[in-house]
Tab-separated table of C-alpha atoms and ligand atoms in Angstrom:
chain	number	residue	atom	x	y	z
O	62	MET	CA	120.788	15.014	152.416
O	63	ILE	CA	123.750	17.499	150.992
O	64	VAL	CA	124.910	20.891	152.318
O	65	LEU	CA	126.064	23.273	148.870
O	66	LYS	CA	128.193	26.769	150.185
O	67	PHE	CA	128.242	29.116	147.999
O	68	GLY	CA	130.809	31.681	148.207
O	69	GLY	CA	130.147	35.981	148.089
O	70	THR	CA	131.445	35.486	144.309
O	71	SER	CA	128.184	33.232	143.789
O	72	VAL	CA	125.845	35.174	145.674
O	73	GLY	CA	127.418	38.581	144.778
O	74	SER	CA	125.201	39.720	141.833
O	75	ALA	CA	121.422	40.012	140.817
O	76	GLU	CA	122.425	38.030	138.178
O	77	ARG	CA	124.185	35.324	140.055
O	78	ILE	CA	121.764	34.795	143.302
O	79	LYS	CA	119.393	33.752	140.636
O	80	LYS	CA	122.084	31.422	138.543
O	81	VAL	CA	121.953	30.312	142.621
O	82	ALA	CA	118.251	29.832	142.505
O	83	THR	CA	118.737	27.631	139.391
O	84	LEU	CA	121.342	25.678	140.699
O	85	ILE	CA	119.404	24.121	143.813
O	86	CYS	CA	116.180	23.832	142.293
O	87	ASN	CA	116.030	20.236	142.052
O	88	ASP	CA	113.770	17.227	144.214
O	89	GLN	CA	117.348	16.840	146.290
O	90	PRO	CA	116.797	17.702	149.524
O	91	LYS	CA	119.646	20.337	150.730
O	92	LEU	CA	120.697	22.725	152.893
O	93	VAL	CA	122.620	26.109	151.684
O	94	VAL	CA	125.297	27.872	153.203
O	95	LEU	CA	125.921	31.223	152.113
O	96	SER	CA	128.398	33.925	152.447
O	97	ALA	CA	127.902	37.751	152.040
O	98	MET	CA	127.944	39.134	149.316
O	99	SER	CA	131.711	39.658	148.024
O	100	GLY	CA	132.650	42.565	149.461
O	101	THR	CA	130.302	43.621	151.901
O	102	THR	CA	132.267	41.774	154.718
O	103	ASN	CA	135.244	44.128	154.202
O	104	ILE	CA	132.981	47.721	154.180
O	105	LEU	CA	131.314	45.894	157.192
O	106	VAL	CA	135.483	45.809	158.739
O	107	ASP	CA	135.908	49.112	157.721
O	108	ILE	CA	133.196	50.844	159.005
O	109	ALA	CA	133.385	49.147	161.737
O	110	ASN	CA	136.647	50.305	162.036
O	111	ASN	CA	135.708	53.659	161.820
O	112	LEU	CA	132.869	53.191	164.811
O	113	PHE	CA	136.089	51.766	166.973
O	114	LYS	CA	137.735	55.389	166.031
O	115	LYS	CA	134.809	57.249	166.266
O	116	GLU	CA	134.580	58.658	162.785
O	117	ASN	CA	130.671	57.765	162.945
O	118	GLU	CA	130.229	60.795	160.016
O	119	GLU	CA	132.794	58.534	157.400
O	120	ALA	CA	130.862	54.991	158.933
O	121	SER	CA	127.338	56.887	158.102
O	122	LYS	CA	128.460	57.660	155.044
O	123	LYS	CA	129.584	54.317	153.911
O	124	ILE	CA	126.605	52.608	155.490
O	125	ASN	CA	124.560	55.036	153.142
O	126	GLU	CA	126.789	53.859	150.296
O	127	LEU	CA	126.213	50.068	150.719
O	128	ARG	CA	122.837	50.396	151.750
O	129	LEU	CA	121.742	51.974	148.382
O	130	GLN	CA	123.403	49.111	147.079
O	131	TYR	CA	121.035	46.302	147.946
O	132	TYR	CA	118.580	48.256	147.029
O	133	GLU	CA	120.261	48.278	143.780
O	134	VAL	CA	120.351	44.593	144.089
O	135	VAL	CA	116.357	44.289	145.140
O	136	SER	CA	114.863	46.404	142.494
O	137	LYS	CA	116.939	43.592	140.068
O	138	LEU	CA	116.529	40.860	142.020
O	139	TYR	CA	112.466	40.274	142.017
O	140	SER	CA	110.046	41.721	139.369
O	141	ASN	CA	106.955	41.291	141.893
O	142	ARG	CA	106.183	44.754	143.317
O	143	GLU	CA	105.948	42.853	146.672
O	144	THR	CA	108.393	41.285	147.348
O	145	ARG	CA	110.338	44.297	146.094
O	146	GLU	CA	109.187	46.100	149.172
O	147	THR	CA	109.277	43.532	151.571
O	148	VAL	CA	112.550	43.170	151.034
O	149	LYS	CA	113.717	46.836	151.108
O	150	GLU	CA	111.896	46.753	154.459
O	151	LEU	CA	113.902	43.964	155.687
O	152	ILE	CA	117.266	45.562	154.771
O	153	ASP	CA	116.820	49.084	156.267
O	154	THR	CA	115.762	46.668	159.371
O	155	HIS	CA	118.844	45.590	159.069
O	156	PHE	CA	120.877	48.905	157.792
O	157	ASP	CA	119.008	50.766	160.101
O	158	PHE	CA	120.520	48.974	163.042
O	159	LEU	CA	124.002	50.117	161.356
O	160	GLN	CA	123.731	53.029	161.822
O	161	SER	CA	121.896	52.698	165.599
O	162	PHE	CA	125.915	52.505	166.037
O	163	THR	CA	127.246	55.672	164.468
O	164	GLN	CA	124.855	57.801	167.548
O	165	ASP	CA	126.181	55.382	170.452
O	166	SER	CA	129.618	54.165	171.963
O	167	PHE	CA	130.527	50.775	170.074
O	168	THR	CA	133.010	48.260	171.484
O	169	ILE	CA	134.110	44.847	170.735
O	170	HIS	CA	130.826	42.403	171.350
O	171	GLU	CA	129.287	44.819	168.753
O	172	GLU	CA	132.049	44.796	165.638
O	173	LYS	CA	130.857	40.376	165.261
O	174	ALA	CA	126.638	41.819	165.113
O	175	VAL	CA	127.450	44.552	162.179
O	176	LEU	CA	130.261	41.636	160.593
O	177	ALA	CA	126.896	39.335	161.225
O	178	GLN	CA	124.921	41.539	158.403
O	179	GLY	CA	125.852	40.619	155.161
O	180	GLU	CA	125.330	36.827	155.694
O	181	LEU	CA	121.637	38.184	157.392
O	182	ILE	CA	121.000	39.903	154.269
O	183	SER	CA	122.100	37.741	151.892
O	184	THR	CA	120.351	34.696	152.756
O	185	SER	CA	117.349	36.845	152.725
O	186	LEU	CA	117.929	37.598	149.560
O	187	LEU	CA	118.096	34.071	147.842
O	188	HIS	CA	115.399	32.604	150.562
O	189	TYR	CA	112.785	35.749	149.045
O	190	TYR	CA	113.767	34.936	145.587
O	191	LEU	CA	112.583	30.890	146.024
O	192	GLN	CA	109.174	32.289	147.116
O	193	GLU	CA	109.004	35.385	144.779
O	194	ARG	CA	109.303	31.537	141.486
O	195	GLY	CA	107.139	29.777	143.715
O	196	VAL	CA	110.518	27.229	145.284
O	197	ASN	CA	109.315	26.219	149.105
O	198	SER	CA	112.549	27.190	151.259
O	199	PHE	CA	113.341	27.652	154.751
O	200	LEU	CA	115.216	30.068	156.543
O	201	LEU	CA	116.903	28.638	159.125
O	202	PRO	CA	118.803	31.143	161.559
O	203	ALA	CA	122.338	29.855	161.660
O	204	LEU	CA	122.747	32.609	164.924
O	205	GLN	CA	120.041	29.318	166.500
O	206	PHE	CA	122.573	26.446	166.012
O	207	MET	CA	126.138	27.239	164.557
O	208	ARG	CA	128.053	28.474	168.318
O	209	ILE	CA	131.553	27.739	169.327
O	210	ASP	CA	132.500	27.041	173.351
O	211	LYS	CA	134.884	29.043	175.219
O	212	ASP	CA	138.444	28.007	173.411
O	213	LEU	CA	136.482	29.259	170.793
O	214	GLU	CA	136.554	26.115	168.919
O	215	PRO	CA	132.895	24.634	167.698
O	216	ASP	CA	130.969	23.129	170.084
O	217	HIS	CA	129.826	19.955	168.025
O	218	TYR	CA	127.299	18.608	170.708
O	219	TYR	CA	125.083	21.532	171.169
O	220	ILE	CA	125.244	22.407	166.813
O	221	LYS	CA	124.566	18.707	166.397
O	222	GLU	CA	121.590	18.921	168.654
O	223	ASN	CA	120.142	22.032	167.621
O	224	LEU	CA	120.237	22.269	163.782
O	225	ASN	CA	118.610	18.477	164.455
O	226	ARG	CA	115.886	19.734	165.845
O	227	LEU	CA	114.996	22.216	163.615
O	228	LEU	CA	115.788	20.227	161.156
O	229	ASN	CA	112.985	17.684	162.430
O	230	ASP	CA	110.317	20.781	163.372
O	231	ASN	CA	110.196	21.324	159.781
O	232	SER	CA	110.798	17.838	158.397
O	233	MET	CA	108.511	19.059	155.251
O	234	GLN	CA	111.405	21.454	153.407
O	235	GLN	CA	113.364	20.942	151.062
O	236	ILE	CA	115.311	23.378	150.731
O	237	PHE	CA	116.734	25.192	153.736
O	238	ILE	CA	119.220	28.504	153.472
O	239	THR	CA	121.244	29.439	156.177
O	240	GLN	CA	124.193	31.948	157.414
O	241	GLY	CA	127.547	31.123	157.087
O	242	PHE	CA	130.846	32.589	159.362
O	243	ILE	CA	128.247	33.880	161.868
O	244	CYS	CA	127.715	32.186	165.382
O	245	ARG	CA	127.149	31.968	168.948
O	246	ASN	CA	129.845	32.172	171.521
O	247	ALA	CA	129.685	30.711	174.939
O	248	PHE	CA	128.292	33.842	176.141
O	249	GLY	CA	125.516	33.241	173.743
O	250	GLU	CA	126.870	36.342	172.130
O	251	ILE	CA	127.248	36.951	168.365
O	252	ASP	CA	130.204	36.144	166.600
O	253	ASN	CA	131.907	34.188	164.202
O	254	LEU	CA	134.177	31.463	162.775
O	255	LYS	CA	136.876	34.311	161.186
O	256	ARG	CA	137.365	35.415	157.358
O	257	GLY	CA	136.677	32.624	155.259
O	258	GLY	CA	134.194	31.141	157.525
O	259	SER	CA	131.895	29.914	155.965
O	260	ASP	CA	132.870	26.595	154.302
O	261	TYR	CA	134.225	25.989	157.940
O	262	SER	CA	130.552	26.108	158.501
O	263	ALA	CA	129.178	24.385	155.983
O	264	SER	CA	131.403	21.797	156.624
O	265	LEU	CA	130.297	21.523	160.708
O	266	ILE	CA	126.609	21.314	158.944
O	267	GLY	CA	127.947	18.819	156.896
O	268	VAL	CA	129.010	16.982	160.145
O	269	ALA	CA	126.056	17.697	162.061
O	270	LEU	CA	123.994	16.407	159.881
O	271	GLU	CA	125.942	13.230	158.120
O	272	ALA	CA	125.190	14.671	155.375
O	273	GLU	CA	126.188	12.934	151.908
O	274	GLU	CA	128.374	15.229	150.802
O	275	VAL	CA	129.579	18.489	151.541
O	276	GLN	CA	130.442	21.409	148.037
O	277	ILE	CA	132.015	24.422	148.186
O	278	TRP	CA	131.082	26.153	145.095
O	279	THR	CA	133.872	29.144	143.962
O	280	ASP	CA	134.266	30.768	140.544
O	281	ILE	CA	137.001	28.070	139.981
O	282	ASP	CA	135.753	24.557	139.168
O	283	GLY	CA	138.246	22.658	141.777
O	284	MET	CA	141.335	23.115	143.008
O	285	HIS	CA	144.561	23.347	140.009
O	286	ASN	CA	147.235	21.033	140.388
O	287	ASN	CA	149.491	24.450	139.885
O	288	ASP	CA	149.133	28.267	140.211
O	289	PRO	CA	147.015	29.401	136.689
O	290	ARG	CA	149.077	33.306	137.637
O	291	ALA	CA	152.014	31.415	136.904
O	292	VAL	CA	151.548	28.360	135.046
O	293	GLU	CA	149.653	28.290	132.019
O	294	LYS	CA	146.491	25.181	131.006
O	295	THR	CA	146.338	24.331	135.316
O	296	GLN	CA	143.961	21.174	135.903
O	297	PRO	CA	141.737	21.060	138.191
O	298	ILE	CA	142.732	17.470	140.421
O	299	LYS	CA	139.819	14.904	140.256
O	300	LYS	CA	140.854	13.365	143.135
O	301	LEU	CA	142.426	14.752	146.781
O	302	SER	CA	142.336	12.541	150.090
O	303	PHE	CA	141.864	15.201	153.307
O	304	ASP	CA	145.057	14.960	154.111
O	305	GLU	CA	146.167	16.099	149.892
O	306	ALA	CA	143.990	18.577	149.987
O	307	ALA	CA	144.475	20.113	154.074
O	308	GLU	CA	148.419	20.849	152.783
O	309	LEU	CA	146.711	22.511	149.942
O	310	ALA	CA	144.082	24.745	151.693
O	311	TYR	CA	146.578	26.640	153.229
O	312	PHE	CA	147.847	27.224	149.585
O	313	GLY	CA	147.328	29.782	146.910
O	314	ALA	CA	143.960	30.309	145.618
O	315	LYS	CA	142.323	30.002	148.763
O	316	ILE	CA	139.466	27.978	147.893
O	317	LEU	CA	138.731	26.022	150.832
O	318	HIS	CA	139.212	27.469	154.580
O	319	PRO	CA	142.143	25.483	155.755
O	320	SER	CA	139.959	24.634	159.051
O	321	SER	CA	136.669	23.106	157.010
O	322	ILE	CA	138.953	19.576	155.971
O	323	LEU	CA	139.134	18.172	159.755
O	324	PRO	CA	135.676	17.375	160.392
O	325	ALA	CA	134.703	16.031	157.498
O	326	LYS	CA	137.953	14.128	157.732
O	327	GLN	CA	137.264	12.981	161.168
O	328	ALA	CA	133.773	11.940	160.459
O	329	ASN	CA	133.927	10.845	156.770
O	330	ILE	CA	132.390	13.739	154.995
O	331	PRO	CA	133.200	13.998	151.254
O	332	VAL	CA	133.927	17.221	150.072
O	333	ARG	CA	133.158	18.085	146.560
O	334	LEU	CA	134.759	21.761	144.782
O	335	LYS	CA	132.369	22.743	142.199
O	336	SER	CA	131.908	25.927	140.072
O	337	THR	CA	129.093	27.923	139.672
O	338	LEU	CA	130.731	29.316	136.452
O	339	SER	CA	130.248	25.649	135.035
O	340	PRO	CA	128.739	23.789	137.095
O	341	GLU	CA	128.725	20.688	134.484
O	342	SER	CA	132.679	20.250	135.104
O	343	GLU	CA	133.225	17.851	137.674
O	344	GLY	CA	135.381	19.329	140.694
O	345	THR	CA	137.505	18.310	142.960
O	346	LEU	CA	136.162	15.156	145.258
O	347	ILE	CA	137.707	15.266	148.451
O	348	THR	CA	137.414	11.730	150.253
O	349	ALA	CA	139.470	9.355	153.100
O	350	ASP	CA	140.757	7.290	149.820
O	351	LEU	CA	144.150	7.717	148.596
O	352	VAL	CA	144.214	7.936	144.515
O	353	GLY	CA	147.030	8.231	142.234
O	354	GLU	CA	150.101	8.148	142.857
O	355	GLY	CA	153.115	10.922	142.759
O	356	VAL	CA	152.790	14.412	141.807
O	357	LYS	CA	149.426	15.646	142.357
O	358	ALA	CA	149.625	19.914	142.515
O	359	ILE	CA	152.005	22.245	143.386
O	360	ALA	CA	151.293	25.734	145.185
O	361	ALA	CA	152.673	28.332	146.268
O	362	LYS	CA	152.389	31.226	149.361
O	363	ASP	CA	154.095	34.574	148.922
O	364	GLY	CA	154.773	36.436	152.231
O	365	ILE	CA	156.294	34.240	154.188
O	366	SER	CA	159.540	35.157	156.476
O	367	ALA	CA	161.991	32.889	157.293
O	368	ILE	CA	163.531	33.050	160.855
O	369	LYS	CA	167.280	31.353	162.082
O	370	ILE	CA	168.366	30.489	165.001
O	371	ASN	CA	171.811	30.211	165.819
O	372	SER	CA	173.264	29.035	168.399
O	373	GLY	CA	175.314	26.990	169.994
O	374	ARG	CA	173.342	26.127	172.947
O	375	MET	CA	171.473	24.359	170.439
O	376	LEU	CA	174.243	21.801	170.386
O	377	LEU	CA	173.423	18.261	172.483
O	378	ALA	CA	170.969	20.393	174.392
O	379	TYR	CA	167.277	19.584	175.341
O	380	GLY	CA	164.541	22.059	176.087
O	381	PHE	CA	166.464	24.705	173.130
O	382	LEU	CA	162.924	24.584	170.325
O	383	ARG	CA	160.852	24.239	173.521
O	384	LYS	CA	162.138	27.408	174.543
O	385	VAL	CA	161.977	28.880	170.511
O	386	PHE	CA	158.456	27.638	169.944
O	387	GLU	CA	156.629	28.663	173.248
O	388	LEU	CA	158.481	32.749	171.994
O	389	PHE	CA	155.706	32.104	169.115
O	390	GLU	CA	153.140	30.953	170.724
O	391	LEU	CA	153.306	33.775	172.785
O	392	TYR	CA	153.121	36.306	170.293
O	393	LYS	CA	150.199	33.966	168.917
O	394	THR	CA	152.053	33.449	165.697
O	395	PRO	CA	151.862	29.909	163.805
O	396	ILE	CA	154.961	28.696	162.472
O	397	ASP	CA	154.867	27.052	159.524
O	398	MET	CA	157.501	25.540	157.935
O	399	ILE	CA	160.584	24.351	160.003
O	400	THR	CA	163.908	22.801	159.594
O	401	THR	CA	166.841	22.213	162.003
O	402	SER	CA	170.712	21.537	162.005
O	403	GLU	CA	172.676	20.764	165.142
O	404	VAL	CA	173.451	23.646	165.991
O	405	ALA	CA	170.857	26.416	163.846
O	406	VAL	CA	167.311	26.320	163.154
O	407	SER	CA	164.890	28.053	161.018
O	408	VAL	CA	161.109	28.675	160.895
O	409	THR	CA	159.229	30.398	158.449
O	410	ILE	CA	156.094	32.285	159.206
O	411	ASP	CA	153.525	33.749	157.102
O	412	ASP	CA	151.882	36.424	159.971
O	413	SER	CA	154.738	39.044	160.504
O	414	SER	CA	152.965	41.232	162.497
O	415	HIS	CA	155.071	40.336	166.086
O	416	LEU	CA	158.259	39.556	163.764
O	417	HIS	CA	160.150	42.330	165.610
O	418	LYS	CA	159.398	41.623	169.407
O	419	ILE	CA	159.586	37.692	168.272
O	420	GLN	CA	163.227	38.586	166.794
O	421	ALA	CA	164.586	40.952	169.730
O	422	GLU	CA	163.440	37.800	172.253
O	423	LEU	CA	165.142	35.077	170.360
O	424	GLU	CA	168.449	36.951	170.483
O	425	LYS	CA	169.023	36.163	173.737
O	426	TYR	CA	169.572	32.312	172.718
O	427	GLY	CA	172.245	32.878	169.689
O	428	THR	CA	172.537	34.562	166.199
O	429	VAL	CA	169.040	35.116	164.903
O	430	GLU	CA	168.456	36.209	160.790
O	431	VAL	CA	165.527	37.481	159.052
O	432	ASP	CA	164.871	36.834	155.490
O	433	ILE	CA	161.480	38.268	154.249
O	434	ASP	CA	159.950	38.358	150.863
O	435	GLN	CA	160.027	34.385	151.074
O	436	THR	CA	157.962	32.141	149.142
O	437	ILE	CA	156.989	28.567	150.479
O	438	ILE	CA	156.594	25.664	147.064
O	439	CYS	CA	154.944	22.642	148.050
O	440	VAL	CA	154.692	19.635	146.233
O	441	VAL	CA	151.615	17.419	147.442
O	442	GLY	CA	151.197	13.968	145.747
O	443	ASP	CA	151.493	10.953	147.743
O	444	PHE	CA	155.508	10.077	148.492
O	445	ILE	CA	157.749	8.420	150.255
O	446	LYS	CA	155.789	5.431	151.178
O	447	ASN	CA	157.668	2.872	148.726
O	448	GLU	CA	157.910	5.596	145.820
O	449	LYS	CA	162.141	5.678	145.063
O	450	GLY	CA	163.758	8.873	143.184
O	451	ILE	CA	160.061	11.051	143.597
O	452	ALA	CA	162.219	13.268	145.772
O	453	ALA	CA	165.349	13.442	143.274
O	454	ASP	CA	163.178	14.286	140.626
O	455	ILE	CA	161.597	16.833	142.276
O	456	LEU	CA	164.943	18.111	143.131
O	457	ASN	CA	166.239	17.421	139.714
O	458	LYS	CA	163.081	19.935	139.050
O	459	MET	CA	164.561	22.528	141.295
O	460	ARG	CA	167.517	22.371	140.391
O	461	ASP	CA	168.280	26.286	138.243
O	462	ILE	CA	166.817	27.792	142.084
O	463	PRO	CA	168.667	29.116	145.099
O	464	ILE	CA	166.431	27.046	148.086
O	465	ARG	CA	166.149	28.415	151.242
O	466	MET	CA	165.474	25.022	153.547
O	467	ILE	CA	163.228	22.011	152.319
O	468	SER	CA	161.145	20.412	154.218
O	469	TYR	CA	160.592	16.283	153.475
O	470	GLY	CA	159.017	13.924	155.482
O	471	GLY	CA	157.061	15.726	157.767
O	472	SER	CA	153.678	13.715	155.777
O	473	ASN	CA	153.513	11.225	153.022
O	474	HIS	CA	152.161	13.708	151.029
O	475	ASN	CA	154.526	17.026	150.701
O	476	ILE	CA	157.468	18.186	150.052
O	477	SER	CA	158.087	21.901	150.923
O	478	PHE	CA	160.875	24.600	149.269
O	479	LEU	CA	161.552	28.217	150.832
O	480	ILE	CA	162.504	30.406	147.856
O	481	ASN	CA	163.050	33.947	147.208
O	482	THR	CA	159.797	35.525	146.172
O	483	THR	CA	161.109	36.634	142.785
O	484	ASP	CA	162.092	32.827	141.984
O	485	LYS	CA	158.473	31.330	142.373
O	486	VAL	CA	157.562	31.777	138.662
O	487	ASN	CA	160.566	29.549	137.250
O	488	ALA	CA	160.336	26.957	140.249
O	489	LEU	CA	156.358	26.671	139.568
O	490	ARG	CA	156.829	26.237	135.829
O	491	SER	CA	159.817	24.018	136.386
O	492	LEU	CA	157.924	21.519	138.638
O	493	ASN	CA	155.130	21.522	135.813
O	494	GLU	CA	156.895	19.684	133.934
O	495	LEU	CA	156.546	16.450	136.489
O	496	PHE	CA	152.705	16.467	135.292
H	742	LIG	N1	131.710	36.573	154.728
H	742	LIG	C1	132.523	36.282	155.432
H	742	LIG	C2	134.002	36.930	155.104
H	742	LIG	O1	134.217	37.600	154.213
H	742	LIG	C3	132.949	34.814	155.613
H	742	LIG	C4	132.874	34.130	154.040
H	742	LIG	O2	132.708	34.806	153.171
H	742	LIG	O3	133.355	32.806	154.412
H	742	LIG	O4	135.297	36.148	155.177
H	743	MG	MG1	135.492	31.810	151.176
């Protein structure tokens, strides 16, 4: 069994849904995971926000506009009148459900149910299209097997038991279609795996089924060795290890949700990144093997803030870093890079929503300096082990760029720099000479 996940743009129009259908119609048994059609989840988020604010008229307007967009898709996707009518009725049940909230109160639990509609609809669209073409497929409701526990972590045992039971009950089927992103929580309510979570769904499903491979299909032919927006002629990377891919997933063009690597790594399930626009290209294969040496990829992430805490109290003290980290934990703000000296520590964050509060509290410990509009440049590859001179080569390429922080040695696969965003393009171009 292989698991194929198609992202929002891959199912973003009637044409694209047809394309997906041709890609999956072969003899190989498979489970297909779909995102919502591109843009839908964003609109559903807007609708939910309107409903929270009791802007029911605005919500109702958006719901109707979206309904009409789906009618369009239905009329373009199906040639058979009967199918068209069946699917239109189905679309109506989803949109009548959404409309019902404009007449009633709206709670956080219902927000999750609103967000779930995108994936519920896209999977039905593909399923009915396959039926119309005479291809047998089975629509597998993710809400019957995908589950998170009370800590919002995937409930692997539950997923495995229920998914395998559902597949065994329908063992004659070759093509299963299910929703990415959506799940139930510990209370059995509709919930989700956070934005972009369909990749995570695919990886959890791959693990539960001990799949041969999990394929993530997007519009990009794999992870590239540099940022195509800054550098010309970037290349897809043929092979990456799970650890290298995990370093890269966080950066640049988010073609893979960072959380989706860990389950695949733990269960040793290969993950392949493929493009629906150029299905013949190999894409990127992510496995446990470490292949190739030296620099493999360069990536950048903007919108970073750096915080430096300078404190006499840090000198020869223990427990200082813990106090600093606890503050970030309190504000649920992940730290990405860290560098320390005897008297100061610098950290970076990409979520600055609590920056001011964090800064105010840190000032109890010492002087605090904040730099915004920073970029992390991450160089990924197989370093350190026995290589001499790689770090020097990399640093040499950065010689004309003012560097605010450097992180090396955290893993064998990563050297990161923090620089001003205005220097990003120059840094990426200069580092590209390493290939
Ligand atoms: N539809 C969801 C989102 O837009 C999940 C996904 O596409 O992966 O975040
Ligand atoms: Mg995505």
